[in-house]
Short mmCIF file of C-alpha atoms in Angstrom, two decimals:
data_model
loop_
_atom_site.label_atom_id
_atom_site.label_comp_id
_atom_site.label_asym_id
_atom_site.label_seq_id
_atom_site.Cartn_x
_atom_site.Cartn_y
_atom_site.Cartn_z
CA UNK A 1 19.64 3.16 62.07
CA UNK A 2 16.94 5.69 62.89
CA UNK A 3 17.01 8.71 60.61
CA UNK A 4 14.83 11.80 60.59
CA UNK A 5 15.40 14.26 57.76
CA UNK A 6 13.59 17.59 57.74
CA UNK A 7 13.01 19.68 54.63
CA UNK A 8 10.99 22.67 53.49
CA UNK A 9 12.59 25.47 55.48
CA UNK A 10 13.65 28.76 53.98
CA UNK A 11 13.06 32.50 53.86
CA UNK A 12 9.42 33.56 53.85
CA UNK A 13 7.64 36.88 54.24
CA UNK A 14 5.44 37.62 57.25
CA UNK A 15 1.89 36.42 56.74
CA UNK A 16 2.86 33.77 54.20
CA UNK A 17 2.82 29.98 54.54
CA UNK A 18 5.36 27.19 54.56
CA UNK A 19 5.12 23.41 54.82
CA UNK A 20 7.80 21.39 56.56
CA UNK A 21 8.32 17.69 55.97
CA UNK A 22 10.17 15.03 57.92
CA UNK A 23 11.16 11.75 56.27
CA UNK A 24 11.59 8.92 58.76
CA UNK A 25 13.46 5.65 58.36
CA UNK A 26 15.02 2.89 60.42
CA UNK A 27 12.00 2.22 62.63
CA UNK A 28 8.33 1.29 62.38
CA UNK A 29 6.96 4.79 61.88
CA UNK A 30 3.33 4.05 62.69
CA UNK A 31 4.26 2.63 66.10
CA UNK A 32 5.32 6.00 67.49
CA UNK A 33 4.09 9.48 68.20
CA UNK A 34 6.03 12.31 66.57
CA UNK A 35 6.72 15.94 67.39
CA UNK A 36 8.00 19.25 66.07
CA UNK A 37 10.30 21.29 68.33
CA UNK A 38 11.81 24.64 67.43
CA UNK A 39 14.79 26.65 68.59
CA UNK A 40 15.34 30.29 67.78
CA UNK A 41 19.04 31.01 67.12
CA UNK A 42 20.88 31.16 70.45
CA UNK A 43 17.72 30.39 72.44
CA UNK A 44 16.15 27.43 74.22
CA UNK A 45 13.91 24.66 72.96
CA UNK A 46 10.19 25.18 72.41
CA UNK A 47 7.83 22.27 71.77
CA UNK A 48 5.58 23.21 68.84
CA UNK A 49 3.27 20.30 68.15
CA UNK A 50 2.82 16.56 68.56
CA UNK A 51 0.75 13.78 66.99
CA UNK A 52 0.09 10.27 68.16
CA UNK A 53 0.53 7.19 66.00
CA UNK A 54 -2.99 7.23 64.57
CA UNK A 55 -3.35 11.01 64.19
CA UNK A 56 -6.32 10.93 66.60
CA UNK A 57 -4.52 12.89 69.29
CA UNK A 58 -2.91 16.20 68.36
CA UNK A 59 -1.40 18.95 70.44
CA UNK A 60 -0.13 22.47 69.84
CA UNK A 61 1.74 25.11 71.79
CA UNK A 62 -0.39 28.16 72.48
CA UNK A 63 2.00 30.24 70.39
CA UNK A 64 1.08 28.37 67.19
CA UNK A 65 -2.46 27.15 67.87
CA UNK A 66 -4.78 28.10 65.02
CA UNK A 67 -1.89 28.84 62.64
CA UNK A 68 0.05 25.56 62.44
CA UNK A 69 -1.28 22.10 61.57
CA UNK A 70 0.57 18.86 62.19
CA UNK A 71 -0.14 15.74 60.16
CA UNK A 72 1.44 12.43 59.24
CA UNK A 73 1.27 9.90 56.44
CA UNK A 74 2.14 6.50 57.85
CA UNK A 75 2.19 4.95 54.37
CA UNK A 76 4.95 7.37 53.41
CA UNK A 77 6.76 7.37 56.78
CA UNK A 78 6.44 11.13 56.83
CA UNK A 79 5.54 13.90 59.27
CA UNK A 80 4.42 17.35 58.22
CA UNK A 81 3.93 20.82 59.67
CA UNK A 82 1.78 23.29 57.76
CA UNK A 83 2.63 26.78 58.97
CA UNK A 84 0.28 29.62 58.06
CA UNK A 85 0.23 33.31 58.95
CA UNK A 86 3.91 33.22 59.77
CA UNK A 87 5.39 35.86 62.06
CA UNK A 88 8.92 37.09 62.70
CA UNK A 89 8.87 35.29 66.05
CA UNK A 90 8.43 31.97 64.24
CA UNK A 91 12.01 32.27 62.97
CA UNK A 92 13.86 29.21 64.27
CA UNK A 93 15.38 25.87 63.52
CA UNK A 94 12.56 23.33 63.37
CA UNK A 95 13.37 19.81 64.54
CA UNK A 96 11.39 16.66 63.91
CA UNK A 97 11.55 14.33 66.91
CA UNK A 98 10.45 10.76 67.57
CA UNK A 99 8.57 9.95 70.76
CA UNK A 100 9.64 6.99 72.87
CA UNK A 101 6.03 5.83 72.89
CA UNK A 102 2.85 5.58 70.87
CA UNK A 103 0.60 8.22 72.39
CA UNK A 104 2.89 11.23 72.81
CA UNK A 105 3.33 10.86 76.53
CA UNK A 106 7.05 10.11 76.49
CA UNK A 107 10.26 12.04 75.82
CA UNK A 108 11.99 12.22 72.46
CA UNK A 109 14.69 9.67 71.72
CA UNK A 110 15.67 10.68 68.18
CA UNK A 111 15.90 14.09 66.55
CA UNK A 112 16.56 15.28 63.03
CA UNK A 113 19.24 17.83 62.18
CA UNK A 114 16.65 20.57 61.79
CA UNK A 115 15.56 22.94 59.05
CA UNK A 116 15.82 26.72 59.36
CA UNK A 117 12.74 28.87 58.89
CA UNK A 118 13.36 32.61 58.57
CA UNK A 119 10.38 34.94 58.54
CA UNK A 120 11.38 38.35 57.27
CA UNK A 121 10.34 40.93 54.71
CA UNK B 1 1.27 25.68 81.40
CA UNK B 2 3.97 24.18 83.58
CA UNK B 3 7.02 26.44 83.73
CA UNK B 4 10.40 24.74 83.98
CA UNK B 5 13.22 26.76 85.55
CA UNK B 6 16.83 25.63 85.27
CA UNK B 7 19.73 26.78 87.41
CA UNK B 8 22.33 27.98 87.13
CA UNK B 9 22.22 29.52 83.66
CA UNK B 10 25.94 28.78 83.28
CA UNK B 11 28.04 26.34 85.27
CA UNK B 12 31.83 26.44 85.10
CA UNK B 13 33.70 23.29 86.07
CA UNK B 14 37.10 21.74 85.43
CA UNK B 15 37.43 18.37 83.68
CA UNK B 16 37.18 15.57 86.21
CA UNK B 17 35.02 17.58 88.60
CA UNK B 18 31.44 16.84 89.54
CA UNK B 19 28.68 18.94 87.97
CA UNK B 20 25.21 19.36 89.44
CA UNK B 21 22.44 20.95 87.39
CA UNK B 22 18.96 21.76 88.70
CA UNK B 23 15.51 21.94 87.20
CA UNK B 24 12.38 23.09 89.01
CA UNK B 25 8.78 22.71 87.84
CA UNK B 26 6.07 25.23 88.70
CA UNK B 27 3.80 22.32 89.68
CA UNK B 28 4.27 18.60 90.12
CA UNK B 29 5.26 16.60 87.04
CA UNK B 30 5.65 13.37 89.03
CA UNK B 31 8.62 11.60 87.41
CA UNK B 32 7.77 12.73 83.89
CA UNK B 33 11.03 14.63 83.47
CA UNK B 34 13.75 14.24 80.86
CA UNK B 35 17.20 15.72 80.37
CA UNK B 36 18.82 16.42 77.00
CA UNK B 37 22.36 17.38 76.02
CA UNK B 38 22.92 19.72 73.08
CA UNK B 39 26.35 20.32 71.62
CA UNK B 40 26.95 23.33 69.32
CA UNK B 41 25.41 22.84 65.89
CA UNK B 42 23.79 19.57 66.90
CA UNK B 43 20.23 18.53 67.79
CA UNK B 44 19.47 17.59 71.38
CA UNK B 45 20.30 14.09 72.60
CA UNK B 46 18.19 12.30 75.18
CA UNK B 47 20.19 11.54 78.34
CA UNK B 48 17.70 10.76 81.10
CA UNK B 49 13.96 10.07 81.18
CA UNK B 50 11.57 9.15 83.95
CA UNK B 51 13.72 11.50 86.05
CA UNK B 52 16.38 8.85 86.63
CA UNK B 53 16.54 6.30 83.77
CA UNK B 54 19.52 6.62 81.46
CA UNK B 55 18.71 6.46 77.77
CA UNK B 56 20.37 3.87 75.55
CA UNK B 57 24.12 4.37 75.23
CA UNK B 58 24.42 7.10 77.86
CA UNK B 59 27.50 6.72 80.10
CA UNK B 60 27.04 5.88 83.76
CA UNK B 61 28.63 9.17 84.84
CA UNK B 62 25.29 10.80 84.02
CA UNK B 63 22.60 10.36 86.65
CA UNK B 64 19.25 11.95 87.35
CA UNK B 65 17.23 12.28 90.51
CA UNK B 66 14.14 13.94 91.93
CA UNK B 67 10.38 13.83 91.61
CA UNK B 68 7.47 16.22 91.88
CA UNK B 69 8.94 19.68 91.33
CA UNK B 70 12.68 19.38 92.05
CA UNK B 71 15.11 17.53 89.80
CA UNK B 72 18.85 17.19 89.47
CA UNK B 73 21.21 16.05 86.73
CA UNK B 74 24.63 15.01 88.00
CA UNK B 75 27.74 14.35 85.96
CA UNK B 76 30.08 12.54 88.33
CA UNK B 77 33.33 13.36 86.53
CA UNK B 78 32.98 15.83 83.68
CA UNK B 79 34.74 14.86 80.44
CA UNK B 80 35.73 17.23 77.64
CA UNK B 81 32.85 16.04 75.46
CA UNK B 82 30.32 16.94 78.19
CA UNK B 83 30.72 20.69 77.78
CA UNK B 84 27.40 21.58 76.17
CA UNK B 85 23.96 22.96 76.94
CA UNK B 86 21.59 20.82 79.03
CA UNK B 87 17.81 21.11 78.79
CA UNK B 88 15.16 19.66 81.05
CA UNK B 89 11.70 18.80 79.73
CA UNK B 90 8.42 17.89 81.38
CA UNK B 91 6.09 15.58 79.46
CA UNK B 92 3.53 15.24 82.24
CA UNK B 93 1.12 17.85 80.98
CA UNK B 94 0.22 16.57 77.47
CA UNK B 95 -0.24 18.31 75.17
CA UNK B 96 1.52 21.23 76.85
CA UNK B 97 5.05 19.84 76.86
CA UNK B 98 7.56 22.41 78.09
CA UNK B 99 11.34 22.79 78.31
CA UNK B 100 13.55 24.72 80.68
CA UNK B 101 15.66 27.56 79.32
CA UNK B 102 18.87 25.49 79.45
CA UNK B 103 22.09 25.39 81.47
CA UNK B 104 25.39 25.91 79.71
CA UNK B 105 28.20 23.76 81.10
CA UNK B 106 31.50 25.42 80.34
CA UNK B 107 35.15 24.75 81.00
CA UNK B 108 36.57 26.51 84.04
#
Protein backbone atom coordinates (compact mmCIF):
# COMPACT_ATOMS: atom_id res chain seq x y z
CA UNK A 1 0.00 0.00 0.00
CA UNK A 2 1.35 3.40 -1.00
CA UNK A 3 1.75 5.75 1.95
CA UNK A 4 2.95 9.33 2.05
CA UNK A 5 3.33 10.89 5.49
CA UNK A 6 4.17 14.57 5.83
CA UNK A 7 5.72 16.13 8.91
CA UNK A 8 7.35 19.36 10.01
CA UNK A 9 4.44 21.77 9.86
CA UNK A 10 3.57 24.18 12.63
CA UNK A 11 3.33 27.81 13.68
CA UNK A 12 6.20 30.01 12.53
CA UNK A 13 6.81 33.75 12.53
CA UNK A 14 7.05 35.72 9.29
CA UNK A 15 10.56 35.72 7.89
CA UNK A 16 11.54 32.48 9.61
CA UNK A 17 12.21 29.05 8.09
CA UNK A 18 10.64 25.63 8.23
CA UNK A 19 11.53 22.26 6.70
CA UNK A 20 8.83 19.81 5.67
CA UNK A 21 9.47 16.11 5.21
CA UNK A 22 7.52 13.39 3.45
CA UNK A 23 8.18 9.73 4.22
CA UNK A 24 7.20 7.43 1.37
CA UNK A 25 6.50 3.70 1.44
CA UNK A 26 4.77 1.01 -0.57
CA UNK A 27 6.40 1.80 -3.91
CA UNK A 28 9.83 2.13 -5.49
CA UNK A 29 10.49 5.74 -4.51
CA UNK A 30 13.33 6.43 -6.94
CA UNK A 31 11.19 5.42 -9.91
CA UNK A 32 8.90 8.44 -9.59
CA UNK A 33 8.85 12.20 -9.59
CA UNK A 34 7.40 13.86 -6.50
CA UNK A 35 5.65 17.13 -5.76
CA UNK A 36 4.50 19.52 -3.06
CA UNK A 37 1.02 21.04 -3.39
CA UNK A 38 -0.54 23.46 -0.93
CA UNK A 39 -4.05 24.52 -0.06
CA UNK A 40 -4.90 27.55 2.02
CA UNK A 41 -7.87 26.85 4.32
CA UNK A 42 -11.08 26.97 2.28
CA UNK A 43 -9.21 27.70 -0.96
CA UNK A 44 -8.11 25.82 -4.07
CA UNK A 45 -5.01 23.78 -4.79
CA UNK A 46 -1.70 25.42 -5.68
CA UNK A 47 1.23 23.40 -7.03
CA UNK A 48 4.36 24.49 -5.15
CA UNK A 49 7.28 22.46 -6.44
CA UNK A 50 8.25 19.23 -8.16
CA UNK A 51 11.36 17.07 -8.55
CA UNK A 52 12.10 14.26 -10.95
CA UNK A 53 13.43 10.87 -9.90
CA UNK A 54 17.09 11.84 -10.11
CA UNK A 55 16.79 15.38 -8.73
CA UNK A 56 18.15 16.75 -12.03
CA UNK A 57 14.90 18.45 -12.97
CA UNK A 58 13.29 20.78 -10.46
CA UNK A 59 10.40 23.20 -10.74
CA UNK A 60 8.87 25.91 -8.58
CA UNK A 61 5.78 28.08 -8.64
CA UNK A 62 6.60 31.74 -9.13
CA UNK A 63 5.14 32.47 -5.70
CA UNK A 64 7.88 30.47 -3.94
CA UNK A 65 10.81 30.66 -6.36
CA UNK A 66 13.96 31.79 -4.58
CA UNK A 67 12.51 31.07 -1.12
CA UNK A 68 11.66 27.36 -1.19
CA UNK A 69 13.94 24.45 -2.10
CA UNK A 70 12.77 20.94 -2.91
CA UNK A 71 15.02 17.92 -2.46
CA UNK A 72 14.83 14.17 -2.08
CA UNK A 73 16.88 11.38 -0.57
CA UNK A 74 16.17 8.21 -2.50
CA UNK A 75 18.15 6.12 0.00
CA UNK A 76 15.76 7.25 2.72
CA UNK A 77 12.59 7.26 0.59
CA UNK A 78 12.04 10.85 1.62
CA UNK A 79 11.02 14.16 0.05
CA UNK A 80 11.75 17.53 1.58
CA UNK A 81 10.72 21.16 1.25
CA UNK A 82 12.95 23.81 2.78
CA UNK A 83 10.90 26.98 3.22
CA UNK A 84 12.74 30.22 3.93
CA UNK A 85 11.56 33.81 4.33
CA UNK A 86 8.06 32.64 5.11
CA UNK A 87 5.13 35.00 4.60
CA UNK A 88 1.57 35.06 5.89
CA UNK A 89 0.36 34.03 2.44
CA UNK A 90 2.32 30.78 2.74
CA UNK A 91 -0.16 29.62 5.39
CA UNK A 92 -1.71 26.42 4.06
CA UNK A 93 -1.93 22.67 4.26
CA UNK A 94 1.07 21.25 2.42
CA UNK A 95 0.57 17.94 0.63
CA UNK A 96 3.22 15.58 -0.65
CA UNK A 97 2.12 13.93 -3.88
CA UNK A 98 3.49 11.12 -6.04
CA UNK A 99 3.72 11.59 -9.80
CA UNK A 100 2.41 8.88 -12.10
CA UNK A 101 5.71 9.03 -13.97
CA UNK A 102 9.44 9.50 -13.63
CA UNK A 103 10.05 12.97 -15.01
CA UNK A 104 7.26 15.06 -13.46
CA UNK A 105 5.15 15.26 -16.58
CA UNK A 106 2.18 13.30 -15.26
CA UNK A 107 -0.62 13.88 -12.75
CA UNK A 108 -0.50 12.85 -9.12
CA UNK A 109 -1.88 9.45 -8.20
CA UNK A 110 -1.21 9.40 -4.45
CA UNK A 111 -1.33 12.18 -1.87
CA UNK A 112 -0.44 12.41 1.79
CA UNK A 113 -2.84 13.70 4.43
CA UNK A 114 -1.03 17.04 4.57
CA UNK A 115 0.72 19.09 7.22
CA UNK A 116 -0.45 22.55 8.26
CA UNK A 117 1.92 25.49 8.10
CA UNK A 118 0.76 28.67 9.81
CA UNK A 119 2.81 31.83 9.35
CA UNK A 120 1.85 34.40 11.94
CA UNK A 121 3.43 36.67 14.52
CA UNK B 1 1.39 30.52 -16.86
CA UNK B 2 -1.65 28.63 -18.10
CA UNK B 3 -4.78 29.72 -16.26
CA UNK B 4 -7.41 27.06 -15.62
CA UNK B 5 -10.99 28.26 -15.17
CA UNK B 6 -13.68 25.95 -13.81
CA UNK B 7 -17.41 26.43 -14.08
CA UNK B 8 -19.74 26.61 -12.39
CA UNK B 9 -18.29 27.43 -8.98
CA UNK B 10 -21.10 25.43 -7.37
CA UNK B 11 -23.33 22.83 -8.99
CA UNK B 12 -26.48 21.61 -7.25
CA UNK B 13 -27.87 18.25 -8.32
CA UNK B 14 -30.11 15.56 -6.87
CA UNK B 15 -28.82 12.02 -6.32
CA UNK B 16 -29.25 9.98 -9.47
CA UNK B 17 -29.00 13.00 -11.76
CA UNK B 18 -26.27 13.70 -14.27
CA UNK B 19 -23.61 16.27 -13.39
CA UNK B 20 -21.47 18.10 -15.93
CA UNK B 21 -18.46 20.13 -14.80
CA UNK B 22 -16.33 22.29 -17.10
CA UNK B 23 -12.71 23.34 -17.18
CA UNK B 24 -11.18 25.79 -19.63
CA UNK B 25 -7.48 26.43 -20.23
CA UNK B 26 -6.14 29.83 -21.28
CA UNK B 27 -4.07 28.09 -23.96
CA UNK B 28 -3.89 24.57 -25.34
CA UNK B 29 -2.81 21.83 -22.95
CA UNK B 30 -3.42 19.08 -25.51
CA UNK B 31 -4.77 16.15 -23.48
CA UNK B 32 -2.58 16.83 -20.45
CA UNK B 33 -5.55 17.42 -18.16
CA UNK B 34 -6.50 15.66 -14.93
CA UNK B 35 -9.50 15.77 -12.63
CA UNK B 36 -9.39 15.26 -8.86
CA UNK B 37 -12.11 14.78 -6.26
CA UNK B 38 -11.65 16.21 -2.77
CA UNK B 39 -13.98 15.34 0.07
CA UNK B 40 -14.01 17.50 3.24
CA UNK B 41 -10.94 16.94 5.38
CA UNK B 42 -9.35 14.64 2.81
CA UNK B 43 -6.55 15.05 0.26
CA UNK B 44 -7.45 15.09 -3.42
CA UNK B 45 -8.01 11.80 -5.24
CA UNK B 46 -7.09 11.34 -8.88
CA UNK B 47 -10.16 10.53 -10.99
CA UNK B 48 -9.22 11.16 -14.63
CA UNK B 49 -5.95 11.80 -16.45
CA UNK B 50 -5.07 12.26 -20.09
CA UNK B 51 -8.41 14.09 -20.26
CA UNK B 52 -10.39 10.85 -20.51
CA UNK B 53 -8.59 7.92 -18.81
CA UNK B 54 -10.06 6.79 -15.51
CA UNK B 55 -7.55 6.23 -12.74
CA UNK B 56 -7.33 2.88 -10.99
CA UNK B 57 -10.46 2.02 -9.02
CA UNK B 58 -12.57 4.92 -10.27
CA UNK B 59 -16.19 3.94 -11.04
CA UNK B 60 -17.40 3.99 -14.63
CA UNK B 61 -19.97 6.70 -13.85
CA UNK B 62 -17.08 9.17 -14.00
CA UNK B 63 -15.98 10.16 -17.49
CA UNK B 64 -13.83 12.89 -18.95
CA UNK B 65 -13.72 14.45 -22.38
CA UNK B 66 -12.14 17.28 -24.33
CA UNK B 67 -8.78 18.39 -25.63
CA UNK B 68 -6.95 21.62 -26.29
CA UNK B 69 -8.67 24.22 -24.12
CA UNK B 70 -12.12 22.82 -23.30
CA UNK B 71 -12.69 19.88 -20.96
CA UNK B 72 -15.64 18.24 -19.26
CA UNK B 73 -16.06 15.89 -16.32
CA UNK B 74 -19.35 14.02 -16.33
CA UNK B 75 -20.86 11.99 -13.52
CA UNK B 76 -23.61 9.96 -15.16
CA UNK B 77 -25.67 9.29 -12.03
CA UNK B 78 -24.51 11.17 -8.95
CA UNK B 79 -24.22 9.09 -5.77
CA UNK B 80 -24.20 10.43 -2.22
CA UNK B 81 -20.45 9.90 -1.92
CA UNK B 82 -19.83 12.08 -5.00
CA UNK B 83 -20.76 15.34 -3.29
CA UNK B 84 -17.35 16.98 -2.99
CA UNK B 85 -15.10 19.56 -4.62
CA UNK B 86 -13.65 18.76 -8.06
CA UNK B 87 -10.40 20.25 -9.31
CA UNK B 88 -8.94 20.23 -12.79
CA UNK B 89 -5.18 20.35 -13.35
CA UNK B 90 -3.01 20.92 -16.40
CA UNK B 91 0.39 19.22 -16.45
CA UNK B 92 1.28 20.27 -19.98
CA UNK B 93 3.38 23.27 -19.06
CA UNK B 94 6.12 21.75 -16.83
CA UNK B 95 7.26 23.08 -14.51
CA UNK B 96 4.33 25.50 -14.29
CA UNK B 97 1.63 23.03 -13.29
CA UNK B 98 -1.64 24.78 -12.50
CA UNK B 99 -5.03 23.90 -11.02
CA UNK B 100 -8.47 25.37 -11.51
CA UNK B 101 -10.20 27.04 -8.58
CA UNK B 102 -12.54 24.07 -8.04
CA UNK B 103 -16.23 23.26 -8.48
CA UNK B 104 -18.29 22.31 -5.46
CA UNK B 105 -20.88 19.63 -6.18
CA UNK B 106 -23.67 19.92 -3.65
CA UNK B 107 -26.94 18.18 -2.93
CA UNK B 108 -29.99 19.89 -4.38
